[in-house]
Each structure stands twice: as structure tokens, then as C-alpha cells.
mmCIF file with all atom_site columns, C-alpha atoms in Angstrom:
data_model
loop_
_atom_site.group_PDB
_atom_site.id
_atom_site.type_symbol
_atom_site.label_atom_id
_atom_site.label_alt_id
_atom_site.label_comp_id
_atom_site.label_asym_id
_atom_site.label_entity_id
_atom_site.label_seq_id
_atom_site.pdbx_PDB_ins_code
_atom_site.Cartn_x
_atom_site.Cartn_y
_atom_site.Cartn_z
_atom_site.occupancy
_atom_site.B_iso_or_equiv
_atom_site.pdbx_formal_charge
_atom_site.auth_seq_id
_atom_site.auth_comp_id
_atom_site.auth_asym_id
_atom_site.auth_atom_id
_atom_site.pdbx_PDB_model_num
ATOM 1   C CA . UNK E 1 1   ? -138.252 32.413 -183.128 1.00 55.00 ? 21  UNK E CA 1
ATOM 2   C CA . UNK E 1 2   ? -139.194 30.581 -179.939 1.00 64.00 ? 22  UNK E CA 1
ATOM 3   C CA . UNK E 1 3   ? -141.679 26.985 -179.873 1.00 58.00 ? 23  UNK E CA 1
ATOM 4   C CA . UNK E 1 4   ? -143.871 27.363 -176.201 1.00 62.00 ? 24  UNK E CA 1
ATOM 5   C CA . UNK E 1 5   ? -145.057 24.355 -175.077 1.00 62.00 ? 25  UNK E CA 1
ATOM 6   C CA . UNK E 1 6   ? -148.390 23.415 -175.044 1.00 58.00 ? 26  UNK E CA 1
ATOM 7   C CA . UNK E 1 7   ? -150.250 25.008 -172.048 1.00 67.00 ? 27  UNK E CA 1
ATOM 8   C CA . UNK E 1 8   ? -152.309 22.362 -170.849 1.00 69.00 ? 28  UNK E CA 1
ATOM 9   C CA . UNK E 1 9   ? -151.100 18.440 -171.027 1.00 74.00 ? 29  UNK E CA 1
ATOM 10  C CA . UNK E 1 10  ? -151.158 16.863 -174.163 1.00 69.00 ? 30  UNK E CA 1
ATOM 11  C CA . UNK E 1 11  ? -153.696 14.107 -173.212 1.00 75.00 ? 31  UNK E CA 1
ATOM 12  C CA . UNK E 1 12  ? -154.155 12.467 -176.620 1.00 83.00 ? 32  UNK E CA 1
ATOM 13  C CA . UNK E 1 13  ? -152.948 12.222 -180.039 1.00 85.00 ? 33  UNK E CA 1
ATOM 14  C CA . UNK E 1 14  ? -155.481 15.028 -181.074 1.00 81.00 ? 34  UNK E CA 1
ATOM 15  C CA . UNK E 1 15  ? -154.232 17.320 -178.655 1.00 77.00 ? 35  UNK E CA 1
ATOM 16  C CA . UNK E 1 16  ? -150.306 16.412 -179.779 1.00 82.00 ? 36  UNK E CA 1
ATOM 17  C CA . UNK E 1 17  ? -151.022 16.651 -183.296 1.00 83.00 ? 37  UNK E CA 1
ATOM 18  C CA . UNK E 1 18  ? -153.374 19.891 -182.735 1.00 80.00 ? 38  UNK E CA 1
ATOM 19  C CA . UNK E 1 19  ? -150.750 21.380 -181.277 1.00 78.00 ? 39  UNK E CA 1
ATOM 20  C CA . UNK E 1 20  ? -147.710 19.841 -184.080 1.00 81.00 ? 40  UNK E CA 1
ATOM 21  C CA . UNK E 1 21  ? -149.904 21.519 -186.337 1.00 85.00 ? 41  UNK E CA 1
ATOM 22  C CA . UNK E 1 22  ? -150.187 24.802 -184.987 1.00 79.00 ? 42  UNK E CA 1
ATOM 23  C CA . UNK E 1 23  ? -146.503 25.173 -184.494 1.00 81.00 ? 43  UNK E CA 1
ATOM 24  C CA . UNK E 1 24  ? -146.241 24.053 -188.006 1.00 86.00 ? 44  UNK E CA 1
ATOM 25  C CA . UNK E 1 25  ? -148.241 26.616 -189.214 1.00 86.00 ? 45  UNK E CA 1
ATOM 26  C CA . UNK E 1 26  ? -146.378 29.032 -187.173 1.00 81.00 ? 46  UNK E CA 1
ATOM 27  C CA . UNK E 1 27  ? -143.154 28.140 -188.534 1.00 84.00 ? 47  UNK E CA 1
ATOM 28  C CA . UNK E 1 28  ? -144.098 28.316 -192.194 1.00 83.00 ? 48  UNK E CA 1
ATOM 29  C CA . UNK E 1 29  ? -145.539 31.890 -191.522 1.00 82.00 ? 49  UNK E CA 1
ATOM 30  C CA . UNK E 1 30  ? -142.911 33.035 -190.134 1.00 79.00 ? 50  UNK E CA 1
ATOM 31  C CA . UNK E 1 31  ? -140.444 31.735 -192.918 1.00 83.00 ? 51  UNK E CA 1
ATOM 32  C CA . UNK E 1 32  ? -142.706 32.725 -195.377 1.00 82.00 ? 52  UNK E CA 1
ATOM 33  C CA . UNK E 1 33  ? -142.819 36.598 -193.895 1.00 80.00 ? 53  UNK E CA 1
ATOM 34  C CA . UNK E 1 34  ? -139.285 36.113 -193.633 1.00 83.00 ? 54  UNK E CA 1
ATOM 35  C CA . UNK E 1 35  ? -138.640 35.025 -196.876 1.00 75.00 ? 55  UNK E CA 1
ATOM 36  C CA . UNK E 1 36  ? -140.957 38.391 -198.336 1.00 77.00 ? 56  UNK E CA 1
ATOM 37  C CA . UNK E 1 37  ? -138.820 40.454 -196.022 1.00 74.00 ? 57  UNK E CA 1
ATOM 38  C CA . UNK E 1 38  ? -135.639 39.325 -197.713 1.00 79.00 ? 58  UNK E CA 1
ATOM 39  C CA . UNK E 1 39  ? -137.180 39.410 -201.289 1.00 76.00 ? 59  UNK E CA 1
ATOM 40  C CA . UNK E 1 40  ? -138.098 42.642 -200.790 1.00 77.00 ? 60  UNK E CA 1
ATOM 41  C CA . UNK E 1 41  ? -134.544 43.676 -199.487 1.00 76.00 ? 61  UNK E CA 1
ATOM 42  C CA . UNK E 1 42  ? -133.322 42.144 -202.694 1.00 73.00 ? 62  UNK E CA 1
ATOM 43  C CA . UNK E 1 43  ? -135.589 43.740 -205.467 1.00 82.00 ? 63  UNK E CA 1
ATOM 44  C CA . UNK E 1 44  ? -134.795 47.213 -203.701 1.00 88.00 ? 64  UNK E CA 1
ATOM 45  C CA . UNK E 1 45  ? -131.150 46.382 -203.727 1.00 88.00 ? 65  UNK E CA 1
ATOM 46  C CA . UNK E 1 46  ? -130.864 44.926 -207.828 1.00 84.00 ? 66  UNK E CA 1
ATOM 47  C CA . UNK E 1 47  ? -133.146 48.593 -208.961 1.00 90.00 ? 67  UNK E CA 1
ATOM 48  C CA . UNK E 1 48  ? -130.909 50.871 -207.054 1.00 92.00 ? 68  UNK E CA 1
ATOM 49  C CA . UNK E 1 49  ? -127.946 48.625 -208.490 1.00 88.00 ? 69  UNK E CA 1
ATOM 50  C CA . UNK E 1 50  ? -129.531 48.868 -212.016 1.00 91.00 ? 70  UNK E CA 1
ATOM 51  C CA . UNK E 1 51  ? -129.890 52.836 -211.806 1.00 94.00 ? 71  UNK E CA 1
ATOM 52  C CA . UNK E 1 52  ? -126.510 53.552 -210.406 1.00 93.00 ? 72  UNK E CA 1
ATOM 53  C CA . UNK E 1 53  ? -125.214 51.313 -213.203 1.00 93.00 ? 73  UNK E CA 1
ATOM 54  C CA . UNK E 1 54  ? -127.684 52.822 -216.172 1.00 92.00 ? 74  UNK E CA 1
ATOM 55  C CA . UNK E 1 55  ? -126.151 56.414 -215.005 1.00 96.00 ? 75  UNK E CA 1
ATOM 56  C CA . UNK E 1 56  ? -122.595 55.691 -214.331 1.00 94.00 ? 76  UNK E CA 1
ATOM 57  C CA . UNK E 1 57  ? -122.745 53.821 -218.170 1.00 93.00 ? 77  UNK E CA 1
ATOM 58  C CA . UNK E 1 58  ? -123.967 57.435 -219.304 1.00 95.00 ? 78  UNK E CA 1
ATOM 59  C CA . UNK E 1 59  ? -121.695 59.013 -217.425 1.00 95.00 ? 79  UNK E CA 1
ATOM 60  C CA . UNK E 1 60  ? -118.648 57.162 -218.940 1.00 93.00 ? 80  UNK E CA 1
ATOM 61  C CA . UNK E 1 61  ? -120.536 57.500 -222.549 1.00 93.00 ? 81  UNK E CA 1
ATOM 62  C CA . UNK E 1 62  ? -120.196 61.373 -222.454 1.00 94.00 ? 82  UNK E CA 1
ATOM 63  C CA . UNK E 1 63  ? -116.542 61.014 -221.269 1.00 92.00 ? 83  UNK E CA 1
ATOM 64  C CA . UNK E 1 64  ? -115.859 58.493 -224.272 1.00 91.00 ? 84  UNK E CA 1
ATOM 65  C CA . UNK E 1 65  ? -117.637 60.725 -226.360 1.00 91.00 ? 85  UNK E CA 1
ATOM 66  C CA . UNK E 1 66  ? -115.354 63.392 -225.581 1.00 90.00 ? 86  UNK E CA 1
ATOM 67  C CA . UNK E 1 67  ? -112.442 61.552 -225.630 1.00 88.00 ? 87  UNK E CA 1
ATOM 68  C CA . UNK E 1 68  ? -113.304 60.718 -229.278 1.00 88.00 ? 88  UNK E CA 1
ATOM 69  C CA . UNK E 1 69  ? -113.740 63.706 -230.282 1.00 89.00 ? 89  UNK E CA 1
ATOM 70  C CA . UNK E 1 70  ? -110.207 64.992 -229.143 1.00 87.00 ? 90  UNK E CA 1
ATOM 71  C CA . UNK E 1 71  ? -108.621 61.689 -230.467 1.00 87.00 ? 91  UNK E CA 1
ATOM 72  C CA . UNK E 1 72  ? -107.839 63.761 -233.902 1.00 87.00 ? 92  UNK E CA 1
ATOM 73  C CA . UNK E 1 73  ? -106.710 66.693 -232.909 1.00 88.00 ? 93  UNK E CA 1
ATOM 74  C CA . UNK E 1 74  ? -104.321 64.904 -230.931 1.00 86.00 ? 94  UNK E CA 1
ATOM 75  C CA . UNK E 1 75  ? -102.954 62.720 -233.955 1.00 87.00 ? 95  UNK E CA 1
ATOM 76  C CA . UNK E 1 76  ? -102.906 65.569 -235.920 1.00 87.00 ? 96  UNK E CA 1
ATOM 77  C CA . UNK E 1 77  ? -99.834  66.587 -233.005 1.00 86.00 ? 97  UNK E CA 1
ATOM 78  C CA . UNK E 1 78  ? -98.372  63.324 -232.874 1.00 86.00 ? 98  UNK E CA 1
ATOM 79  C CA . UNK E 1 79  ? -97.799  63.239 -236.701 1.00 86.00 ? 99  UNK E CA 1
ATOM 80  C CA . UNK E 1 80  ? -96.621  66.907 -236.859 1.00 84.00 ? 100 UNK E CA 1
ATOM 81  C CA . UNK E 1 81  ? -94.245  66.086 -233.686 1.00 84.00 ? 101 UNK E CA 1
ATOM 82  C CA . UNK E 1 82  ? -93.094  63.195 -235.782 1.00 84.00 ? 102 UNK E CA 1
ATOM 83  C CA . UNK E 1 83  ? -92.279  65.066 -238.696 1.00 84.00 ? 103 UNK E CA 1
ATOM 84  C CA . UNK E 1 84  ? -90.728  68.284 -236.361 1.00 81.00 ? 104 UNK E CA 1
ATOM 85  C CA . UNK E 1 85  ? -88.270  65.652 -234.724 1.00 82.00 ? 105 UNK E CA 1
ATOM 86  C CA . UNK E 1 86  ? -87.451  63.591 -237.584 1.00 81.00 ? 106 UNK E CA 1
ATOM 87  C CA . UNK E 1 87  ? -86.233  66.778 -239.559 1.00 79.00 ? 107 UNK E CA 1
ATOM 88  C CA . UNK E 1 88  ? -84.465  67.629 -236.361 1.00 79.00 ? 108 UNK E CA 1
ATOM 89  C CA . UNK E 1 89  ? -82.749  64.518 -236.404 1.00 75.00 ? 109 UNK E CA 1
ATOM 90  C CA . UNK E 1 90  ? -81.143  64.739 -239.664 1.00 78.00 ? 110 UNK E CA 1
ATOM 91  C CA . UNK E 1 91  ? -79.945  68.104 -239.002 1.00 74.00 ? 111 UNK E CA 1
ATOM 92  C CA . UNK E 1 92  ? -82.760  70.516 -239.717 1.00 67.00 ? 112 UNK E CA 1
ATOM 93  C CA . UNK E 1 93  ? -83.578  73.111 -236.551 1.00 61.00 ? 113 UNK E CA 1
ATOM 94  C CA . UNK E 1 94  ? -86.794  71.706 -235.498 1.00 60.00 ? 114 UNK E CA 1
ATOM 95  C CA . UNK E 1 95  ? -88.006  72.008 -232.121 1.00 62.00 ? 115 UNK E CA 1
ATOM 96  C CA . UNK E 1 96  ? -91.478  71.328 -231.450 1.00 61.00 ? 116 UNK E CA 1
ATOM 97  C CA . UNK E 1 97  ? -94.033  74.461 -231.861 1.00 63.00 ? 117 UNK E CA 1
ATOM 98  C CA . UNK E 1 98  ? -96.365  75.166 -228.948 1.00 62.00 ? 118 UNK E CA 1
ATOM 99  C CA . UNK E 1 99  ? -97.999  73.415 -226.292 1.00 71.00 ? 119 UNK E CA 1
ATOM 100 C CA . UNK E 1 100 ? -99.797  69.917 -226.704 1.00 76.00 ? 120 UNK E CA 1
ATOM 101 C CA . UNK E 1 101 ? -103.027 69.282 -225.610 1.00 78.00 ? 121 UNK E CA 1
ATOM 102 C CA . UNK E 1 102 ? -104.587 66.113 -224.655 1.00 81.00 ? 122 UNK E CA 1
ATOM 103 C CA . UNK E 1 103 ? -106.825 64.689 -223.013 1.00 82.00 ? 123 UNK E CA 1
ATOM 104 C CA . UNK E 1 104 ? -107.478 61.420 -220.304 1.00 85.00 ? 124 UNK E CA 1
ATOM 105 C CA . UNK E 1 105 ? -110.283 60.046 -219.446 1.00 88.00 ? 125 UNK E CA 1
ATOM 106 C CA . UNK E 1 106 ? -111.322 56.793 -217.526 1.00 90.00 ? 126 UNK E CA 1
ATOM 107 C CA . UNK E 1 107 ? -114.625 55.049 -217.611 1.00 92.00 ? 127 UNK E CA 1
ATOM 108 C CA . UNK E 1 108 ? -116.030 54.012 -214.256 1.00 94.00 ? 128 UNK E CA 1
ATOM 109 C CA . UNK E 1 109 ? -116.488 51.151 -212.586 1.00 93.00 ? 129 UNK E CA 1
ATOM 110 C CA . UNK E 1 110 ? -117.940 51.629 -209.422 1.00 93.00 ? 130 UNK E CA 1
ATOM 111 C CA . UNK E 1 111 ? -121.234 51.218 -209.521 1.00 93.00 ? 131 UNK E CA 1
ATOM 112 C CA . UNK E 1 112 ? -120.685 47.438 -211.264 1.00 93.00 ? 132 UNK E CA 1
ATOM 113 C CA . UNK E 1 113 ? -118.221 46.894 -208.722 1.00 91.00 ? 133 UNK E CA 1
ATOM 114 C CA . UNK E 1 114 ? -120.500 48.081 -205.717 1.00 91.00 ? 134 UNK E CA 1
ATOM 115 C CA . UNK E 1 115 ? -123.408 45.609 -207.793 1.00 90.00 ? 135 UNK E CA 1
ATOM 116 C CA . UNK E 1 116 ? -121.034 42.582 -207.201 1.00 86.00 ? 136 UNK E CA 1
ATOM 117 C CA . UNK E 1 117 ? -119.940 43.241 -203.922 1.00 89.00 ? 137 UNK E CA 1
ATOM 118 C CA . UNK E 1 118 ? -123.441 43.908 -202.473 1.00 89.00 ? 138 UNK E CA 1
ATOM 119 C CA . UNK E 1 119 ? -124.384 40.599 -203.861 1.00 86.00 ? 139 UNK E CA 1
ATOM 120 C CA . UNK E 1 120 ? -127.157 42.813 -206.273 1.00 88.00 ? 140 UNK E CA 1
ATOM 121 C CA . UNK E 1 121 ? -125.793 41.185 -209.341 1.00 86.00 ? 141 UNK E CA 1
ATOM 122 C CA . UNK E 1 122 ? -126.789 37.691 -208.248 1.00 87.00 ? 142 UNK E CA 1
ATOM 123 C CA . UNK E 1 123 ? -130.686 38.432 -208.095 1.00 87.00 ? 143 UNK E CA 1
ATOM 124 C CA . UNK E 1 124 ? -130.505 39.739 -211.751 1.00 88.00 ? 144 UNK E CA 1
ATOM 125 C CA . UNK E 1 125 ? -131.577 37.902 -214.775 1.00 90.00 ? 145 UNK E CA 1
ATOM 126 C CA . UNK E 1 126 ? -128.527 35.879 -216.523 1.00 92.00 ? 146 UNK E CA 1
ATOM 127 C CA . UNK E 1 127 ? -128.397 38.433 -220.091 1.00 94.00 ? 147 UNK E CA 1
ATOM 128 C CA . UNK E 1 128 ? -128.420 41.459 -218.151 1.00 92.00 ? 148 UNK E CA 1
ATOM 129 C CA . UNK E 1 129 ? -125.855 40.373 -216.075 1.00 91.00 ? 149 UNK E CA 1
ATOM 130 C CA . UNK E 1 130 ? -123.762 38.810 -219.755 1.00 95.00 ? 150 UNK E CA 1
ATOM 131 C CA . UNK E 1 131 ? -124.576 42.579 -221.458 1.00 95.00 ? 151 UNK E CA 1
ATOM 132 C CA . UNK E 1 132 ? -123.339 44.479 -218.382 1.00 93.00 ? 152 UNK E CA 1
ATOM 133 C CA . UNK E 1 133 ? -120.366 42.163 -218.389 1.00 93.00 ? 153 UNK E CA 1
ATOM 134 C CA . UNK E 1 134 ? -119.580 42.934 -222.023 1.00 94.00 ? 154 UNK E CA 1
ATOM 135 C CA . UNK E 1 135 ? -119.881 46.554 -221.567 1.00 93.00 ? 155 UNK E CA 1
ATOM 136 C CA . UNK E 1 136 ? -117.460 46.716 -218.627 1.00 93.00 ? 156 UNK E CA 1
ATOM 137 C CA . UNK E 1 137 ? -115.507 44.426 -220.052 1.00 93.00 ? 157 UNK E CA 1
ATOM 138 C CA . UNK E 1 138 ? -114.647 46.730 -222.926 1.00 92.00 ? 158 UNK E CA 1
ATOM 139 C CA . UNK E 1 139 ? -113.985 49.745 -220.414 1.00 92.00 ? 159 UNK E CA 1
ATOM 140 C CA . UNK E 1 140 ? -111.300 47.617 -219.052 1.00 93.00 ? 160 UNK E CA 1
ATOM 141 C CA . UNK E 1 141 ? -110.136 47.567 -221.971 1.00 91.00 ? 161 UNK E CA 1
ATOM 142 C CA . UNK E 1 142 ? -109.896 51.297 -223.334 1.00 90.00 ? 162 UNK E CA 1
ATOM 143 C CA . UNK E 1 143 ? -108.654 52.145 -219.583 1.00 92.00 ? 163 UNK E CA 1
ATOM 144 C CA . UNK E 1 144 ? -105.512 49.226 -220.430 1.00 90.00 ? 164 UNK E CA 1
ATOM 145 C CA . UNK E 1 145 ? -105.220 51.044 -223.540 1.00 88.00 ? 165 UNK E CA 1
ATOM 146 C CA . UNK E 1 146 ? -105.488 54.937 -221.777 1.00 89.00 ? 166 UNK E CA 1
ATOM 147 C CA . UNK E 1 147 ? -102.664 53.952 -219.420 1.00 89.00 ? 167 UNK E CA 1
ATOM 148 C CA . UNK E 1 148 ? -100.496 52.428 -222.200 1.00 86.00 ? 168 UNK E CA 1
ATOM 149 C CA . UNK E 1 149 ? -101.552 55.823 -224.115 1.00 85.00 ? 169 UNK E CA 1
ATOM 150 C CA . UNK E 1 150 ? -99.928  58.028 -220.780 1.00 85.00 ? 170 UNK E CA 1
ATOM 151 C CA . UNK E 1 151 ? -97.210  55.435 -219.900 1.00 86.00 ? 171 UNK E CA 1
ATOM 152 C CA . UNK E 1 152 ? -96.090  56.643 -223.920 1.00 84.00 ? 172 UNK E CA 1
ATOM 153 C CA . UNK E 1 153 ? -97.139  60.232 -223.640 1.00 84.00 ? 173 UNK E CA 1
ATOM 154 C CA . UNK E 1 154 ? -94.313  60.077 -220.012 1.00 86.00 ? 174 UNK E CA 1
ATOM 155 C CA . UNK E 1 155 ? -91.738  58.492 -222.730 1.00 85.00 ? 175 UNK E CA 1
ATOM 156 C CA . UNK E 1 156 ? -92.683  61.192 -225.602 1.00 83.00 ? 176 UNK E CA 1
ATOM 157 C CA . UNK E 1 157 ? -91.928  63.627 -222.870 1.00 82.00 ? 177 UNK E CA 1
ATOM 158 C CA . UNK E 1 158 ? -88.859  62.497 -221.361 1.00 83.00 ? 178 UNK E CA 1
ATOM 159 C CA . UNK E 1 159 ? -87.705  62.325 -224.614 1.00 82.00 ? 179 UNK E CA 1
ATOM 160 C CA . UNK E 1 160 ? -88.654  65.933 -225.624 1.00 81.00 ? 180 UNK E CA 1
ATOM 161 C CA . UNK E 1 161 ? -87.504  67.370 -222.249 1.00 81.00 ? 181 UNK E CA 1
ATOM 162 C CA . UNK E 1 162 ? -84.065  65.453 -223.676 1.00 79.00 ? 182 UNK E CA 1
ATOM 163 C CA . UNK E 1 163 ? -84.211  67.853 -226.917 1.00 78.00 ? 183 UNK E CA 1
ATOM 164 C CA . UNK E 1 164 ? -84.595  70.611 -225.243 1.00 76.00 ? 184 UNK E CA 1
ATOM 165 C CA . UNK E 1 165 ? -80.813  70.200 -223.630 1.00 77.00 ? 185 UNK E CA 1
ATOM 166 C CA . UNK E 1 166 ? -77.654  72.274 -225.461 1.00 78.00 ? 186 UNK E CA 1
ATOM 167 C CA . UNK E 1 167 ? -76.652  69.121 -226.802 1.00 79.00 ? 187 UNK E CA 1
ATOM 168 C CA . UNK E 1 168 ? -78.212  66.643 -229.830 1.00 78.00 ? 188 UNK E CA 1
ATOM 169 C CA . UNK E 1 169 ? -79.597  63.630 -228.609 1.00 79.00 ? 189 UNK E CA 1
ATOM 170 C CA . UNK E 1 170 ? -78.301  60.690 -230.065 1.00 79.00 ? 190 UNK E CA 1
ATOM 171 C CA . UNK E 1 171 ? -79.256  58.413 -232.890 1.00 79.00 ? 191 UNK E CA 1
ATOM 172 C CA . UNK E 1 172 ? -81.045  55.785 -230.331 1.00 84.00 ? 192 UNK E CA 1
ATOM 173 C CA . UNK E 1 173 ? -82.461  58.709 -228.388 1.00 82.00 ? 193 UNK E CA 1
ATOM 174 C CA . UNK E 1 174 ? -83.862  59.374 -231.705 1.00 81.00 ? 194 UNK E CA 1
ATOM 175 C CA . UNK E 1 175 ? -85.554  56.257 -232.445 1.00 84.00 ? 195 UNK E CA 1
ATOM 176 C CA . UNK E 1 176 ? -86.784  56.030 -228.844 1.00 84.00 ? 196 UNK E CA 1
ATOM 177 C CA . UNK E 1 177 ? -88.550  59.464 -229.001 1.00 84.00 ? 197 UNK E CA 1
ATOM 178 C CA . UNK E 1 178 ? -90.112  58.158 -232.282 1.00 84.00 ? 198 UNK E CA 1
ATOM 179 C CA . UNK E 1 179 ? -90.864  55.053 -231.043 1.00 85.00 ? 199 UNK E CA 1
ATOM 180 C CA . UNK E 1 180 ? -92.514  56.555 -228.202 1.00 86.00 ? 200 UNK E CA 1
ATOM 181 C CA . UNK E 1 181 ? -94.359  59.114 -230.483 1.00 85.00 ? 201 UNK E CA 1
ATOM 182 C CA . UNK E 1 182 ? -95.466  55.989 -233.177 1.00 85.00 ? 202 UNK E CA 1
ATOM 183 C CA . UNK E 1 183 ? -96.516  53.970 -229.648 1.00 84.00 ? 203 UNK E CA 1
ATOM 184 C CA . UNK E 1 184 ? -98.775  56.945 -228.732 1.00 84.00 ? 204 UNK E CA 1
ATOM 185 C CA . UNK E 1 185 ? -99.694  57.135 -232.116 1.00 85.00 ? 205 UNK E CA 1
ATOM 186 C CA . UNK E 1 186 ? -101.070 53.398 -232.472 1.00 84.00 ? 206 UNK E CA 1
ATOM 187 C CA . UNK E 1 187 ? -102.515 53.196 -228.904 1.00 84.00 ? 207 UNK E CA 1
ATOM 188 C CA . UNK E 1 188 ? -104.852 56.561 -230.295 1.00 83.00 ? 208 UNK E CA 1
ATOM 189 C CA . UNK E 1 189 ? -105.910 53.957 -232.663 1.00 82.00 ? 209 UNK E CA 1
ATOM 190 C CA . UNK E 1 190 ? -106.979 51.510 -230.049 1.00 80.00 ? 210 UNK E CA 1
ATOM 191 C CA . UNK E 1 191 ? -108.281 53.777 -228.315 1.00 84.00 ? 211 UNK E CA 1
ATOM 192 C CA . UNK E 1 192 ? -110.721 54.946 -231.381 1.00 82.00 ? 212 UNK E CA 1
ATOM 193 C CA . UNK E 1 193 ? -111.898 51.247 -232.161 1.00 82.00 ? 213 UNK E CA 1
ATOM 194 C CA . UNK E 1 194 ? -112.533 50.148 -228.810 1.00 83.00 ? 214 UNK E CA 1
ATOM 195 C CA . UNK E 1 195 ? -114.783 53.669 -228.336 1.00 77.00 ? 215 UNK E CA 1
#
């Protein structure tokens, strides 16, 4: 933004404050055009902040949703694991049947993350901001609970990998395979409430 100077000699007050005022005038136009440039910037970036967030929140609600519905058939193969490997322990020949299925799934963040670091998040209005924050604050929360869930599942396994070896594991091999198995067991849980 550039401020000429007057083009003829200022010869009077009149002609200083004519010319104060025009510059004046000029200068609040062009902060006011400014200004509606940058607004505009703004209210483009919070809608195409709210859609990305509205679809990656029902994106991660189909994952949950499928994640919940797998939840029991995968407790139903904790608890018969349980039972396989506690019978094995007190002498009984029972090695685990099949193959186990699960599932993982995470719930996404990006697009809330993406909101805060373009700044998008600070030109929405203070509850949609709080409800947003609630929501991904309780995806943080089942993907805690998912990673405790696999860092189990890698124990369950060891531990079964261990079983499959010529000889018996021992009593505390035992308990740490059902431990890990229990762990897996209670973090399903979690997992359940928190969906």
C-alpha cells in the first residue's frame, strides 16, 4: 500500500485536511477489502475443515462399528483359548484348535489434526470446537486401548508359539500366557464401552 503526496502544494488547512482525509479514506478501504479478503479465506477454510471432519467421523464410525461387531466372536476365542490352555496346563493334551481371527482398527485423526494446524479450528464457534474435542478425545482413547489390545495379542502369541515347542512350558509360562489371554480379554471390554 503506498501514500502519494499531494500533487499540487498544500496551500491551506483545507487543502491538508482534504487531502488527510482522502488518504484516510483510502486506508480504511483498503483494510476493509483486506479484511473481506481474509474473512473469506477463513469461512472457506473452517467448511472444508468441517466436511473433512463430518466424513472422516463417519469414516471411523463404520470402522468402530465393525470392530464391535467382531468384539464377540473374538471373546468367544479368548475364553475357549483360556479353557484349551488351562486344561493343558494341568496335564490334559490341549493345544489350541484352528486359526484366530481378529480384527484392528484405528479411528482417524487427520482431518482434526489438519483443522488445528491450518488454524481452521480457531474461526469455529466455542461448542463445536468442545463436541469435536470430546469425540476425538474418546478415539484416543479406544486407539490407547487397541494398542494395549495388540501389545497382549504379541504376548498371547509368544506365549502360544512357546506351547507349540517339544517341551511343557512352565508353571510361570503358564500364568503369563493366561495373564496375557485375561489382559486381552479385559482390554475387549474397554474396547466395547468406549465404542
Amino acid at each position: 500500500m503506498e501514500v502519494h503526496p499531494p500533487h499540487s502544494p498544500v496551500r491551506s488547512i483545507k487543502d491538508f485536511m482534504v487531502h488527510l482525509l482522502a488518504i484516510t479514506i483510502g486506508l480504511l478501504i483498503a483494510l476493509g477489502l483486506e479484511a473481506s479478503v481474509e474473512w473469506m479465506h477463513h469461512r472457506r477454510r473452517v467448511h472444508e475443515a468441517r466436511q473433512n471432519i463430518a466424513q472422516e467421523i463417519r469414516d471411523n464410525q463404520q470402522n468402530l462399528a465393525k470392530e464391535m461387531s467382531s468384539l464377540p466372536r473374538e471373546e468367544d476365542q479368548l475364553e475357549k483359548l483360556l479353557k484349551v490352555i488351562s486344561a493343558e496346563e494341568k496335564g490334559g493334551a490341549g493345544k489350541p484348535e484352528g486359526h484366530l481371527v481378529w480384527s484392528v482398527t484405528r479411528l482417524s485423526d487427520a482431518s482434526w489434526n489438519t483443522a488445528f494446524s491450518t488454524g481452521a479450528v480457531a474461526h469455529m464457534e466455542y461448542d463445536e470446537v468442545r463436541r469435536y474435542s470430546q469425540i476425538y478425545a474418546l478415539q484416543q482413547m479406544f486407539n490407547g486401548s487397541m494398542d494395549h489390545y495388540l501389545e497382549s495379542r504379541r504376548d498371547m502369541y509368544a506365549f502360544l508359539t512357546r506351547m507349540d515347542l517339544p517341551y511343557k512350558p512352565s508353571g510361570a509360562e503358564f500364568e503369563d500366557g493366561k495373564r496375557a489371554i485375561a489382559s486381552e480379554m479385559v482390554t475387549g471390554g474397554f474396547l466395547r464401552e468406549i465404542g
